[in-house]
mmCIF file of C-alpha atoms and ligand atoms in Angstrom:
data_model
loop_
_atom_site.group_PDB
_atom_site.id
_atom_site.type_symbol
_atom_site.label_atom_id
_atom_site.label_comp_id
_atom_site.label_asym_id
_atom_site.label_seq_id
_atom_site.Cartn_x
_atom_site.Cartn_y
_atom_site.Cartn_z
ATOM 1 C CA UNK W 5 26.269 15.522 12.882
ATOM 2 C CA UNK W 6 28.371 13.090 11.612
ATOM 3 C CA UNK W 7 29.529 12.740 7.375
ATOM 4 C CA UNK W 8 28.251 9.171 7.956
ATOM 5 C CA UNK W 9 24.683 10.977 9.119
ATOM 6 C CA UNK W 10 24.840 13.277 6.270
ATOM 7 C CA UNK W 11 25.147 10.258 3.730
ATOM 8 C CA UNK W 12 23.018 8.228 4.129
ATOM 9 C CA UNK W 13 20.747 10.968 5.283
ATOM 10 C CA UNK W 14 20.903 12.728 1.141
ATOM 11 C CA UNK W 15 21.330 9.150 -0.451
ATOM 12 C CA UNK W 16 17.803 8.379 1.336
ATOM 13 C CA UNK W 17 16.463 11.605 0.311
ATOM 14 C CA UNK W 18 18.277 11.291 -4.005
ATOM 15 C CA UNK W 19 16.995 7.531 -3.177
ATOM 16 C CA UNK W 20 13.256 8.390 -2.434
ATOM 17 C CA UNK W 21 13.978 11.760 -5.797
ATOM 18 C CA UNK W 22 14.402 8.551 -8.562
ATOM 19 C CA UNK W 23 11.602 6.596 -6.992
ATOM 20 C CA UNK W 24 9.531 9.833 -7.846
ATOM 21 C CA UNK W 25 10.909 10.148 -11.098
ATOM 22 C CA UNK W 26 10.235 6.984 -11.959
ATOM 23 C CA UNK W 27 7.413 6.345 -10.798
ATOM 24 C CA UNK W 28 5.881 10.255 -12.294
ATOM 25 C CA UNK W 29 7.906 9.083 -15.946
ATOM 26 C CA UNK W 30 6.094 6.108 -16.304
ATOM 27 C CA UNK W 31 3.220 6.841 -17.268
ATOM 28 C CA UNK W 32 4.072 8.479 -20.713
ATOM 29 C CA UNK W 33 4.304 5.228 -23.350
ATOM 30 C CA UNK W 34 1.970 3.540 -25.274
ATOM 31 C CA UNK W 35 -0.634 1.395 -23.340
ATOM 32 C CA UNK W 36 0.272 -2.781 -23.966
ATOM 33 C CA UNK W 37 -2.749 -5.381 -24.407
ATOM 34 C CA UNK W 38 -2.983 -8.271 -22.552
ATOM 35 C CA UNK W 39 -4.574 -11.040 -25.689
ATOM 36 C CA UNK W 40 -5.454 -14.563 -24.117
ATOM 37 C CA UNK W 41 -6.931 -16.947 -26.862
ATOM 38 C CA UNK W 42 -6.269 -20.210 -27.473
ATOM 39 C CA UNK W 43 -7.630 -19.985 -31.379
ATOM 40 C CA UNK W 44 -5.143 -18.085 -33.082
ATOM 41 C CA UNK W 45 -7.119 -17.202 -35.608
ATOM 42 C CA UNK W 46 -9.351 -14.795 -33.389
ATOM 43 C CA UNK W 47 -5.751 -14.269 -31.371
ATOM 44 C CA UNK W 48 -4.940 -12.882 -34.893
ATOM 45 C CA UNK W 49 -7.526 -10.495 -35.884
ATOM 46 C CA UNK W 50 -7.327 -9.302 -32.355
ATOM 47 C CA UNK W 51 -3.593 -8.331 -32.151
ATOM 48 C CA UNK W 52 -3.767 -6.550 -36.240
ATOM 49 C CA UNK W 53 -7.115 -4.647 -35.192
ATOM 50 C CA UNK W 54 -5.382 -3.170 -32.027
ATOM 51 C CA UNK W 55 -2.165 -2.375 -33.206
ATOM 52 C CA UNK W 56 -4.099 -0.533 -35.737
ATOM 53 C CA UNK W 57 -5.005 1.891 -33.684
ATOM 54 C CA UNK W 58 -1.668 2.383 -31.529
ATOM 55 C CA UNK W 59 -1.405 -0.068 -29.164
ATOM 56 C CA UNK W 60 1.303 -2.303 -28.803
ATOM 57 C CA UNK W 61 -0.870 -6.038 -27.926
ATOM 58 C CA UNK W 62 0.562 -9.334 -26.897
ATOM 59 C CA UNK W 63 -1.470 -12.200 -27.958
ATOM 60 C CA UNK W 64 -0.883 -15.358 -25.990
ATOM 61 C CA UNK W 65 -2.489 -18.687 -26.461
ATOM 62 C CA UNK W 66 -2.879 -20.336 -22.956
ATOM 63 C CA UNK W 67 -4.028 -19.229 -19.847
ATOM 64 C CA UNK W 68 -0.249 -20.715 -17.798
ATOM 65 C CA UNK W 69 2.153 -18.600 -21.114
ATOM 66 C CA UNK W 70 -0.608 -15.213 -19.632
ATOM 67 C CA UNK W 71 0.076 -16.498 -16.491
ATOM 68 C CA UNK W 72 3.748 -16.173 -16.459
ATOM 69 C CA UNK W 73 3.429 -13.109 -18.353
ATOM 70 C CA UNK W 74 1.385 -10.910 -16.604
ATOM 71 C CA UNK W 75 3.569 -11.573 -13.657
ATOM 72 C CA UNK W 76 6.998 -10.497 -15.579
ATOM 73 C CA UNK W 77 5.170 -7.696 -16.684
ATOM 74 C CA UNK W 78 1.228 -6.354 -16.334
ATOM 75 C CA UNK W 79 -0.330 -5.054 -19.175
ATOM 76 C CA UNK W 80 -2.736 -1.739 -19.077
ATOM 77 C CA UNK W 81 -5.999 -4.118 -20.294
ATOM 78 C CA UNK W 82 -6.801 -8.179 -21.032
ATOM 79 C CA UNK W 83 -8.469 -9.598 -23.230
ATOM 80 C CA UNK W 84 -9.338 -13.181 -22.103
ATOM 81 C CA UNK W 85 -11.492 -15.809 -23.652
ATOM 82 C CA UNK W 86 -13.383 -18.303 -21.278
ATOM 83 C CA UNK W 87 -13.490 -21.241 -22.841
ATOM 84 C CA UNK W 88 -9.598 -22.441 -22.794
ATOM 85 C CA UNK W 89 -7.933 -25.632 -22.759
ATOM 86 C CA UNK W 90 -6.684 -26.427 -19.141
ATOM 87 C CA UNK W 91 -7.126 -23.135 -16.980
ATOM 88 C CA UNK W 92 -10.571 -20.604 -17.433
ATOM 89 C CA UNK W 93 -11.055 -17.406 -17.791
ATOM 90 C CA UNK W 94 -13.088 -17.634 -15.073
ATOM 91 C CA UNK W 95 -10.626 -18.338 -13.320
ATOM 92 C CA UNK W 96 -7.550 -17.110 -14.497
ATOM 93 C CA UNK W 97 -10.015 -13.958 -14.349
ATOM 94 C CA UNK W 98 -10.735 -14.830 -10.172
ATOM 95 C CA UNK W 99 -6.664 -15.066 -9.937
ATOM 96 C CA UNK W 100 -5.097 -11.344 -11.723
ATOM 97 C CA UNK W 101 -8.207 -9.522 -9.009
ATOM 98 C CA UNK W 102 -7.258 -12.242 -6.570
ATOM 99 C CA UNK W 103 -4.205 -10.928 -6.110
ATOM 100 C CA UNK W 104 -3.274 -6.845 -5.248
ATOM 101 C CA UNK W 105 -0.156 -6.551 -7.249
ATOM 102 C CA UNK W 106 -3.059 -7.481 -10.792
ATOM 103 C CA UNK W 107 -6.295 -6.201 -9.384
ATOM 104 C CA UNK W 108 -6.304 -2.923 -10.581
ATOM 105 C CA UNK W 109 -5.605 -4.675 -14.140
ATOM 106 C CA UNK W 110 -9.391 -4.464 -15.963
ATOM 107 C CA UNK W 111 -9.923 -7.579 -18.055
ATOM 108 C CA UNK W 112 -12.974 -7.676 -19.930
ATOM 109 C CA UNK W 113 -13.514 -11.747 -20.998
ATOM 110 C CA UNK W 114 -13.813 -12.696 -24.576
ATOM 111 C CA UNK W 115 -17.316 -14.523 -24.904
ATOM 112 C CA UNK W 116 -18.862 -16.403 -27.717
ATOM 113 C CA UNK W 117 -22.232 -17.499 -24.424
ATOM 114 C CA UNK W 118 -24.484 -15.048 -23.985
ATOM 115 C CA UNK W 119 -25.942 -16.921 -21.110
ATOM 116 C CA UNK W 120 -26.841 -14.607 -18.133
ATOM 117 C CA UNK W 121 -25.562 -17.036 -15.810
ATOM 118 C CA UNK W 122 -21.712 -17.466 -17.904
ATOM 119 C CA UNK W 123 -21.704 -13.321 -17.540
ATOM 120 C CA UNK W 124 -22.985 -13.671 -13.936
ATOM 121 C CA UNK W 125 -19.824 -15.981 -13.172
ATOM 122 C CA UNK W 126 -17.980 -13.219 -15.718
ATOM 123 C CA UNK W 127 -19.217 -10.951 -12.675
ATOM 124 C CA UNK W 128 -18.311 -12.814 -9.666
ATOM 125 C CA UNK W 129 -14.178 -13.730 -11.219
ATOM 126 C CA UNK W 130 -14.174 -9.734 -11.036
ATOM 127 C CA UNK W 131 -14.460 -9.346 -14.905
ATOM 128 C CA UNK W 132 -14.272 -5.135 -15.725
ATOM 129 C CA UNK W 133 -16.798 -5.717 -18.733
ATOM 130 C CA UNK W 134 -17.428 -8.551 -21.283
ATOM 131 C CA UNK W 135 -17.616 -9.109 -25.190
ATOM 132 C CA UNK W 136 -18.873 -11.007 -27.064
ATOM 133 C CA UNK W 137 -17.584 -13.656 -30.253
ATOM 134 C CA UNK W 138 -17.356 -12.224 -33.196
ATOM 135 C CA UNK W 139 -16.358 -10.148 -32.380
ATOM 136 C CA UNK W 140 -17.310 -6.622 -33.966
ATOM 137 C CA UNK W 141 -13.838 -3.860 -35.033
ATOM 138 C CA UNK W 142 -16.273 -0.365 -33.379
ATOM 139 C CA UNK W 143 -17.125 -2.528 -30.250
ATOM 140 C CA UNK W 144 -14.118 -3.742 -28.594
ATOM 141 C CA UNK W 145 -12.693 -0.079 -29.355
ATOM 142 C CA UNK W 146 -15.398 1.269 -27.253
ATOM 143 C CA UNK W 147 -15.086 -1.350 -24.740
ATOM 144 C CA UNK W 148 -10.589 -0.732 -24.567
ATOM 145 C CA UNK W 149 -11.005 2.637 -24.825
ATOM 146 C CA UNK W 150 -13.092 3.255 -21.514
ATOM 147 C CA UNK W 151 -11.354 0.388 -20.041
ATOM 148 C CA UNK W 152 -7.602 2.433 -20.710
ATOM 149 C CA UNK W 153 -9.395 5.759 -19.526
ATOM 150 C CA UNK W 154 -10.229 3.830 -15.863
ATOM 151 C CA UNK W 155 -6.994 2.353 -16.539
ATOM 152 C CA UNK W 156 -5.514 5.593 -16.913
ATOM 153 C CA UNK W 157 -6.624 7.001 -13.833
ATOM 154 C CA UNK W 158 -6.016 4.297 -11.035
ATOM 155 C CA UNK W 159 -2.328 4.657 -12.301
ATOM 156 C CA UNK W 160 -3.175 8.586 -11.938
ATOM 157 C CA UNK W 161 -4.896 7.492 -8.314
ATOM 158 C CA UNK W 162 -1.300 5.154 -7.479
ATOM 159 C CA UNK W 163 1.154 7.626 -8.224
ATOM 160 C CA UNK W 164 -0.443 10.296 -6.221
ATOM 161 C CA UNK W 165 -0.400 7.456 -3.728
ATOM 162 C CA UNK W 166 2.936 6.823 -4.249
ATOM 163 C CA UNK W 167 4.075 10.749 -4.591
ATOM 164 C CA UNK W 168 2.810 10.895 -1.140
ATOM 165 C CA UNK W 169 4.330 7.719 0.218
ATOM 166 C CA UNK W 170 7.538 9.205 -0.714
ATOM 167 C CA UNK W 171 7.816 11.831 1.302
ATOM 168 C CA UNK W 172 6.756 10.606 3.702
ATOM 169 C CA UNK W 173 10.000 8.477 3.207
ATOM 170 C CA UNK W 174 11.812 12.384 2.765
ATOM 171 C CA UNK W 175 10.649 13.045 6.195
ATOM 172 C CA UNK W 176 12.422 9.717 8.122
ATOM 173 C CA UNK W 177 15.090 11.071 5.964
ATOM 174 C CA UNK W 178 15.697 14.890 7.720
ATOM 175 C CA UNK W 179 16.177 12.270 11.035
ATOM 176 C CA UNK W 180 18.992 9.875 10.439
ATOM 177 C CA UNK W 181 18.478 7.835 13.903
ATOM 178 C CA UNK W 182 15.566 6.708 12.515
ATOM 179 C CA UNK W 183 16.439 5.283 9.507
ATOM 180 C CA UNK W 184 14.443 2.488 7.984
ATOM 181 C CA UNK W 185 11.696 3.150 10.536
ATOM 182 C CA UNK W 186 9.157 3.496 8.511
ATOM 183 C CA UNK W 187 9.605 0.352 6.696
ATOM 184 C CA UNK W 188 10.448 -1.814 9.837
ATOM 185 C CA UNK W 189 6.855 0.119 11.494
ATOM 186 C CA UNK W 190 4.940 -0.783 9.017
ATOM 187 C CA UNK W 191 6.416 -4.533 9.107
ATOM 188 C CA UNK W 192 5.396 -4.763 12.571
ATOM 189 C CA UNK W 193 2.073 -3.180 12.112
ATOM 190 C CA UNK W 194 1.282 -4.835 9.359
ATOM 191 C CA UNK W 195 2.105 -8.470 11.306
ATOM 192 C CA UNK W 196 0.785 -7.739 14.332
ATOM 193 C CA UNK W 197 -2.365 -6.814 12.285
ATOM 194 C CA UNK W 198 -2.618 -10.004 10.773
ATOM 195 C CA UNK W 199 -1.959 -12.165 13.853
ATOM 196 C CA UNK W 200 -5.057 -10.670 15.410
ATOM 197 C CA UNK W 201 -6.974 -10.925 11.938
ATOM 198 C CA UNK W 202 -7.421 -8.409 10.377
ATOM 199 C CA UNK W 203 -8.402 -8.077 6.946
ATOM 200 C CA UNK W 204 -6.982 -6.695 3.560
ATOM 201 C CA UNK W 205 -7.871 -4.019 3.065
ATOM 202 C CA UNK W 206 -7.262 -3.035 6.966
ATOM 203 C CA UNK W 207 -3.698 -4.455 6.535
ATOM 204 C CA UNK W 208 -2.786 -1.662 3.422
ATOM 205 C CA UNK W 209 -3.966 1.009 6.032
ATOM 206 C CA UNK W 210 -1.333 -0.297 8.059
ATOM 207 C CA UNK W 211 1.395 -0.594 5.651
ATOM 208 C CA UNK W 212 0.728 2.988 4.394
ATOM 209 C CA UNK W 213 -0.031 4.332 7.821
ATOM 210 C CA UNK W 214 3.678 3.689 7.944
ATOM 211 C CA UNK W 215 4.971 6.002 5.490
ATOM 212 C CA UNK W 216 2.513 7.819 6.292
ATOM 213 C CA UNK W 217 1.938 8.652 9.902
ATOM 214 C CA UNK W 218 4.205 11.213 10.506
ATOM 215 C CA UNK W 219 4.551 13.122 7.149
ATOM 216 C CA UNK W 220 2.877 15.498 8.865
ATOM 217 C CA UNK W 221 6.613 16.053 10.432
ATOM 218 C CA UNK W 222 7.286 17.699 6.767
ATOM 219 C CA UNK W 223 5.626 21.556 8.687
ATOM 220 C CA UNK W 224 8.048 20.600 11.926
ATOM 221 C CA UNK W 225 10.804 22.683 11.431
ATOM 222 C CA UNK W 226 14.873 21.235 11.363
ATOM 223 C CA UNK W 227 15.860 22.631 14.517
ATOM 224 C CA UNK W 228 12.256 21.644 16.031
ATOM 225 C CA UNK W 229 12.804 17.889 14.910
ATOM 226 C CA UNK W 230 16.509 17.074 15.130
ATOM 227 C CA UNK W 231 16.250 18.346 18.448
ATOM 228 C CA UNK W 232 14.141 14.754 19.729
ATOM 229 C CA UNK W 233 13.540 16.353 23.494
ATOM 230 C CA UNK W 234 13.912 18.356 25.896
ATOM 231 C CA UNK W 235 11.201 20.352 23.132
ATOM 232 C CA UNK W 236 10.651 23.833 25.104
ATOM 233 C CA UNK W 237 6.459 24.052 25.331
ATOM 234 C CA UNK W 238 5.882 26.536 22.228
ATOM 235 C CA UNK W 239 8.063 23.684 19.745
ATOM 236 C CA UNK W 240 5.372 21.259 21.788
ATOM 237 C CA UNK W 241 3.115 22.690 21.453
ATOM 238 C CA UNK W 242 4.087 22.995 16.455
ATOM 239 C CA UNK W 243 5.567 19.134 17.162
ATOM 240 C CA UNK W 244 2.010 18.168 17.769
ATOM 241 C CA UNK W 245 0.140 19.150 15.199
ATOM 242 C CA UNK W 246 1.886 16.832 12.923
ATOM 243 C CA UNK W 247 -0.845 14.051 13.319
ATOM 244 C CA UNK W 248 -3.875 17.056 12.434
ATOM 245 C CA UNK W 249 -1.378 18.314 8.888
ATOM 246 C CA UNK W 250 -0.122 14.846 7.802
ATOM 247 C CA UNK W 251 -3.833 13.752 8.156
ATOM 248 C CA UNK W 252 -4.983 17.001 5.896
ATOM 249 C CA UNK W 253 -2.199 15.917 2.815
ATOM 250 C CA UNK W 254 -3.794 13.039 3.092
ATOM 251 C CA UNK W 255 -7.478 13.607 3.334
ATOM 252 C CA UNK W 256 -8.455 14.558 0.105
ATOM 253 C CA UNK W 257 -6.774 11.051 -1.282
ATOM 254 C CA UNK W 258 -10.189 8.006 -0.251
ATOM 255 C CA UNK W 259 -7.791 5.431 -0.830
ATOM 256 C CA UNK W 260 -5.949 6.986 2.011
ATOM 257 C CA UNK W 261 -9.527 7.232 4.642
ATOM 258 C CA UNK W 262 -8.515 4.233 6.095
ATOM 259 C CA UNK W 263 -4.668 5.011 7.116
ATOM 260 C CA UNK W 264 -6.773 9.472 8.233
ATOM 261 C CA UNK W 265 -7.295 7.558 11.925
ATOM 262 C CA UNK W 266 -3.477 6.426 11.664
ATOM 263 C CA UNK W 267 -2.068 8.900 11.261
ATOM 264 C CA UNK W 268 -4.424 11.290 13.360
ATOM 265 C CA UNK W 269 -4.411 8.937 16.423
ATOM 266 C CA UNK W 270 -1.741 7.421 16.234
ATOM 267 C CA UNK W 271 -0.411 9.391 19.646
ATOM 268 C CA UNK W 272 -3.338 9.687 21.504
ATOM 269 C CA UNK W 273 -3.059 6.933 24.958
ATOM 270 C CA UNK W 274 -5.667 4.556 26.425
ATOM 271 C CA UNK W 275 -5.248 6.932 29.739
ATOM 272 C CA UNK W 276 -6.492 10.770 28.133
ATOM 273 C CA UNK W 277 -3.290 12.151 27.849
ATOM 274 C CA UNK W 278 -2.237 11.518 24.532
ATOM 275 C CA UNK W 279 -2.626 14.485 21.248
ATOM 276 C CA UNK W 280 -4.632 16.221 19.098
ATOM 277 C CA UNK W 281 -7.407 15.097 20.585
ATOM 278 C CA UNK W 282 -7.033 13.482 24.292
ATOM 279 C CA UNK W 283 -9.170 10.109 22.895
ATOM 280 C CA UNK W 284 -9.299 7.726 25.428
ATOM 281 C CA UNK W 285 -8.688 3.635 24.706
ATOM 282 C CA UNK W 286 -12.582 3.484 23.586
ATOM 283 C CA UNK W 287 -12.432 6.534 21.017
ATOM 284 C CA UNK W 288 -9.361 5.509 19.860
ATOM 285 C CA UNK W 289 -9.734 3.150 16.791
ATOM 286 C CA UNK W 290 -8.402 -0.063 15.895
ATOM 287 C CA UNK W 291 -5.589 0.722 13.576
ATOM 288 C CA UNK W 292 -3.340 3.709 15.511
ATOM 289 C CA UNK W 293 -2.902 1.621 18.164
ATOM 290 C CA UNK W 294 -1.673 -0.807 16.552
ATOM 291 C CA UNK W 295 0.540 1.134 15.141
ATOM 292 C CA UNK W 296 1.506 2.870 18.589
ATOM 293 C CA UNK W 297 2.275 -0.594 19.615
ATOM 294 C CA UNK W 298 5.191 -1.360 16.205
ATOM 295 C CA UNK W 299 5.845 2.504 17.438
ATOM 296 C CA UNK W 300 7.154 2.212 20.391
ATOM 297 C CA UNK W 301 8.605 -1.371 20.282
ATOM 298 C CA UNK W 302 10.905 0.280 16.885
ATOM 299 C CA UNK W 303 11.810 3.579 18.830
ATOM 300 C CA UNK W 304 12.704 1.426 22.084
ATOM 301 C CA UNK W 305 15.048 -1.327 20.715
ATOM 302 C CA UNK W 306 16.395 1.920 18.594
ATOM 303 C CA UNK W 307 19.469 4.402 19.869
ATOM 304 C CA UNK W 308 18.724 8.412 19.531
ATOM 305 C CA UNK W 309 21.340 10.766 20.414
ATOM 306 C CA UNK W 310 19.441 11.363 23.888
ATOM 307 C CA UNK W 311 19.055 7.674 24.389
ATOM 308 C CA UNK W 312 20.733 4.131 23.731
ATOM 309 C CA UNK W 313 18.827 0.527 22.260
ATOM 310 C CA UNK W 314 17.057 -1.587 24.556
ATOM 311 C CA UNK W 315 17.037 -5.518 24.069
ATOM 312 C CA UNK W 316 14.383 -7.366 22.753
ATOM 313 C CA UNK W 317 13.490 -8.592 26.636
ATOM 314 C CA UNK W 318 13.702 -4.697 28.480
ATOM 315 C CA UNK W 319 11.303 -3.630 25.431
ATOM 316 C CA UNK W 320 8.893 -5.896 26.730
ATOM 317 C CA UNK W 321 9.009 -5.215 30.125
ATOM 318 C CA UNK W 322 9.887 -1.639 29.347
ATOM 319 C CA UNK W 323 6.143 -1.754 27.275
ATOM 320 C CA UNK W 324 4.046 -4.207 29.475
ATOM 321 C CA UNK W 325 4.602 -1.589 32.398
ATOM 322 C CA UNK W 326 3.735 1.027 30.192
ATOM 323 C CA UNK W 327 0.337 -0.426 28.761
ATOM 324 C CA UNK W 328 -0.067 -0.918 32.955
ATOM 325 C CA UNK W 329 -0.777 2.714 33.200
ATOM 326 C CA UNK W 330 -2.521 3.568 30.136
ATOM 327 C CA UNK W 331 -0.171 5.022 27.800
ATOM 328 C CA UNK W 332 -0.289 1.355 25.201
ATOM 329 C CA UNK W 333 -3.394 -0.509 24.488
ATOM 330 C CA UNK W 334 -2.283 -3.713 26.936
ATOM 331 C CA UNK W 335 -3.867 -6.578 25.165
ATOM 332 C CA UNK W 336 -2.386 -5.332 21.841
ATOM 333 C CA UNK W 337 1.259 -5.087 23.571
ATOM 334 C CA UNK W 338 0.420 -8.445 24.837
ATOM 335 C CA UNK W 339 -0.591 -9.579 21.021
ATOM 336 C CA UNK W 340 1.979 -7.995 19.823
ATOM 337 C CA UNK W 341 4.762 -9.413 21.902
ATOM 338 C CA UNK W 342 3.607 -13.565 21.553
ATOM 339 C CA UNK W 343 3.231 -12.512 17.844
ATOM 340 C CA UNK W 344 7.446 -11.714 18.094
ATOM 341 C CA UNK W 345 7.289 -14.774 20.301
ATOM 342 C CA UNK W 346 6.401 -16.694 17.806
ATOM 343 C CA UNK W 347 8.343 -15.310 15.340
ATOM 344 C CA UNK W 348 10.977 -15.851 17.039
ATOM 345 C CA UNK W 349 10.030 -20.031 17.032
ATOM 346 C CA UNK W 350 9.662 -20.166 13.199
ATOM 347 C CA UNK W 351 13.223 -17.903 12.812
HETATM 348 FE FE1 FE2 M 422 4.322 10.762 14.889
#
């Protein structure tokens, strides 16, 4: 390995550990609560009540201002008035819940209305809870406490996911020749998923799959991992374990359930010659087949110690030929190059 490669590897590792540290440290702070109400008296009262319990309460009287604040510094909890001039609390709540970056922030709708229909509207908008006006301090504290607890759990879950994704990157960093592979793979797979019309949940799984698919290589010794090709039979058996090892590591996290098939089956072939289960086309789930197409393309387009990088056109011919022999999903390969063609046209 040359010195530039060593530098690159240690730089990537350092970056990963810094990220991990940042995530772990970010939990130790005062919960930040955003209160949005056009009635300044209610706003002041709530801010004082929350401050009396040691919360960092930010008071805002306008929906547009609240939107900017949420984007700039996402709070741990939002208390939101329903009736406001301009955008209503329902609309703002719906926007918060539709945005993947903010949808895990609990939202309490504050309403003077006790009508069943209004509550239903709030539930439809994704509200986590309701508070009736006039506000009673004890009721406010009880709601805030339980929702902040919930937020803490989701943050912990996110932390666990982030740490696992960071581990995925650290596996990549062990092989200097695959630098940036996870990121590109994630993007290609997600783009292909979008191109064939998959839903948001599947796209998130593909994005995570890009980082996590080879996590199990954490259990493969360096001397095997860096050999790249010409593995002995015994070494190959160890290498073939990585999909199962990766699946085992991620299994406890329910939020990664859609990623598990990607991790386990990304080396299956539609003709049944893949591993670890020797599945055939109809048996291999769609998401690993998508990730595989993206993975093969990126591998062909990247130079490795044992092979040069192919051009886009050469990669297209190779992949179409290989798909015909039953290695990759032929329809997905066609869709993938159609998607790249459209992307190139736009660019
Ligand atoms: Fe793999």
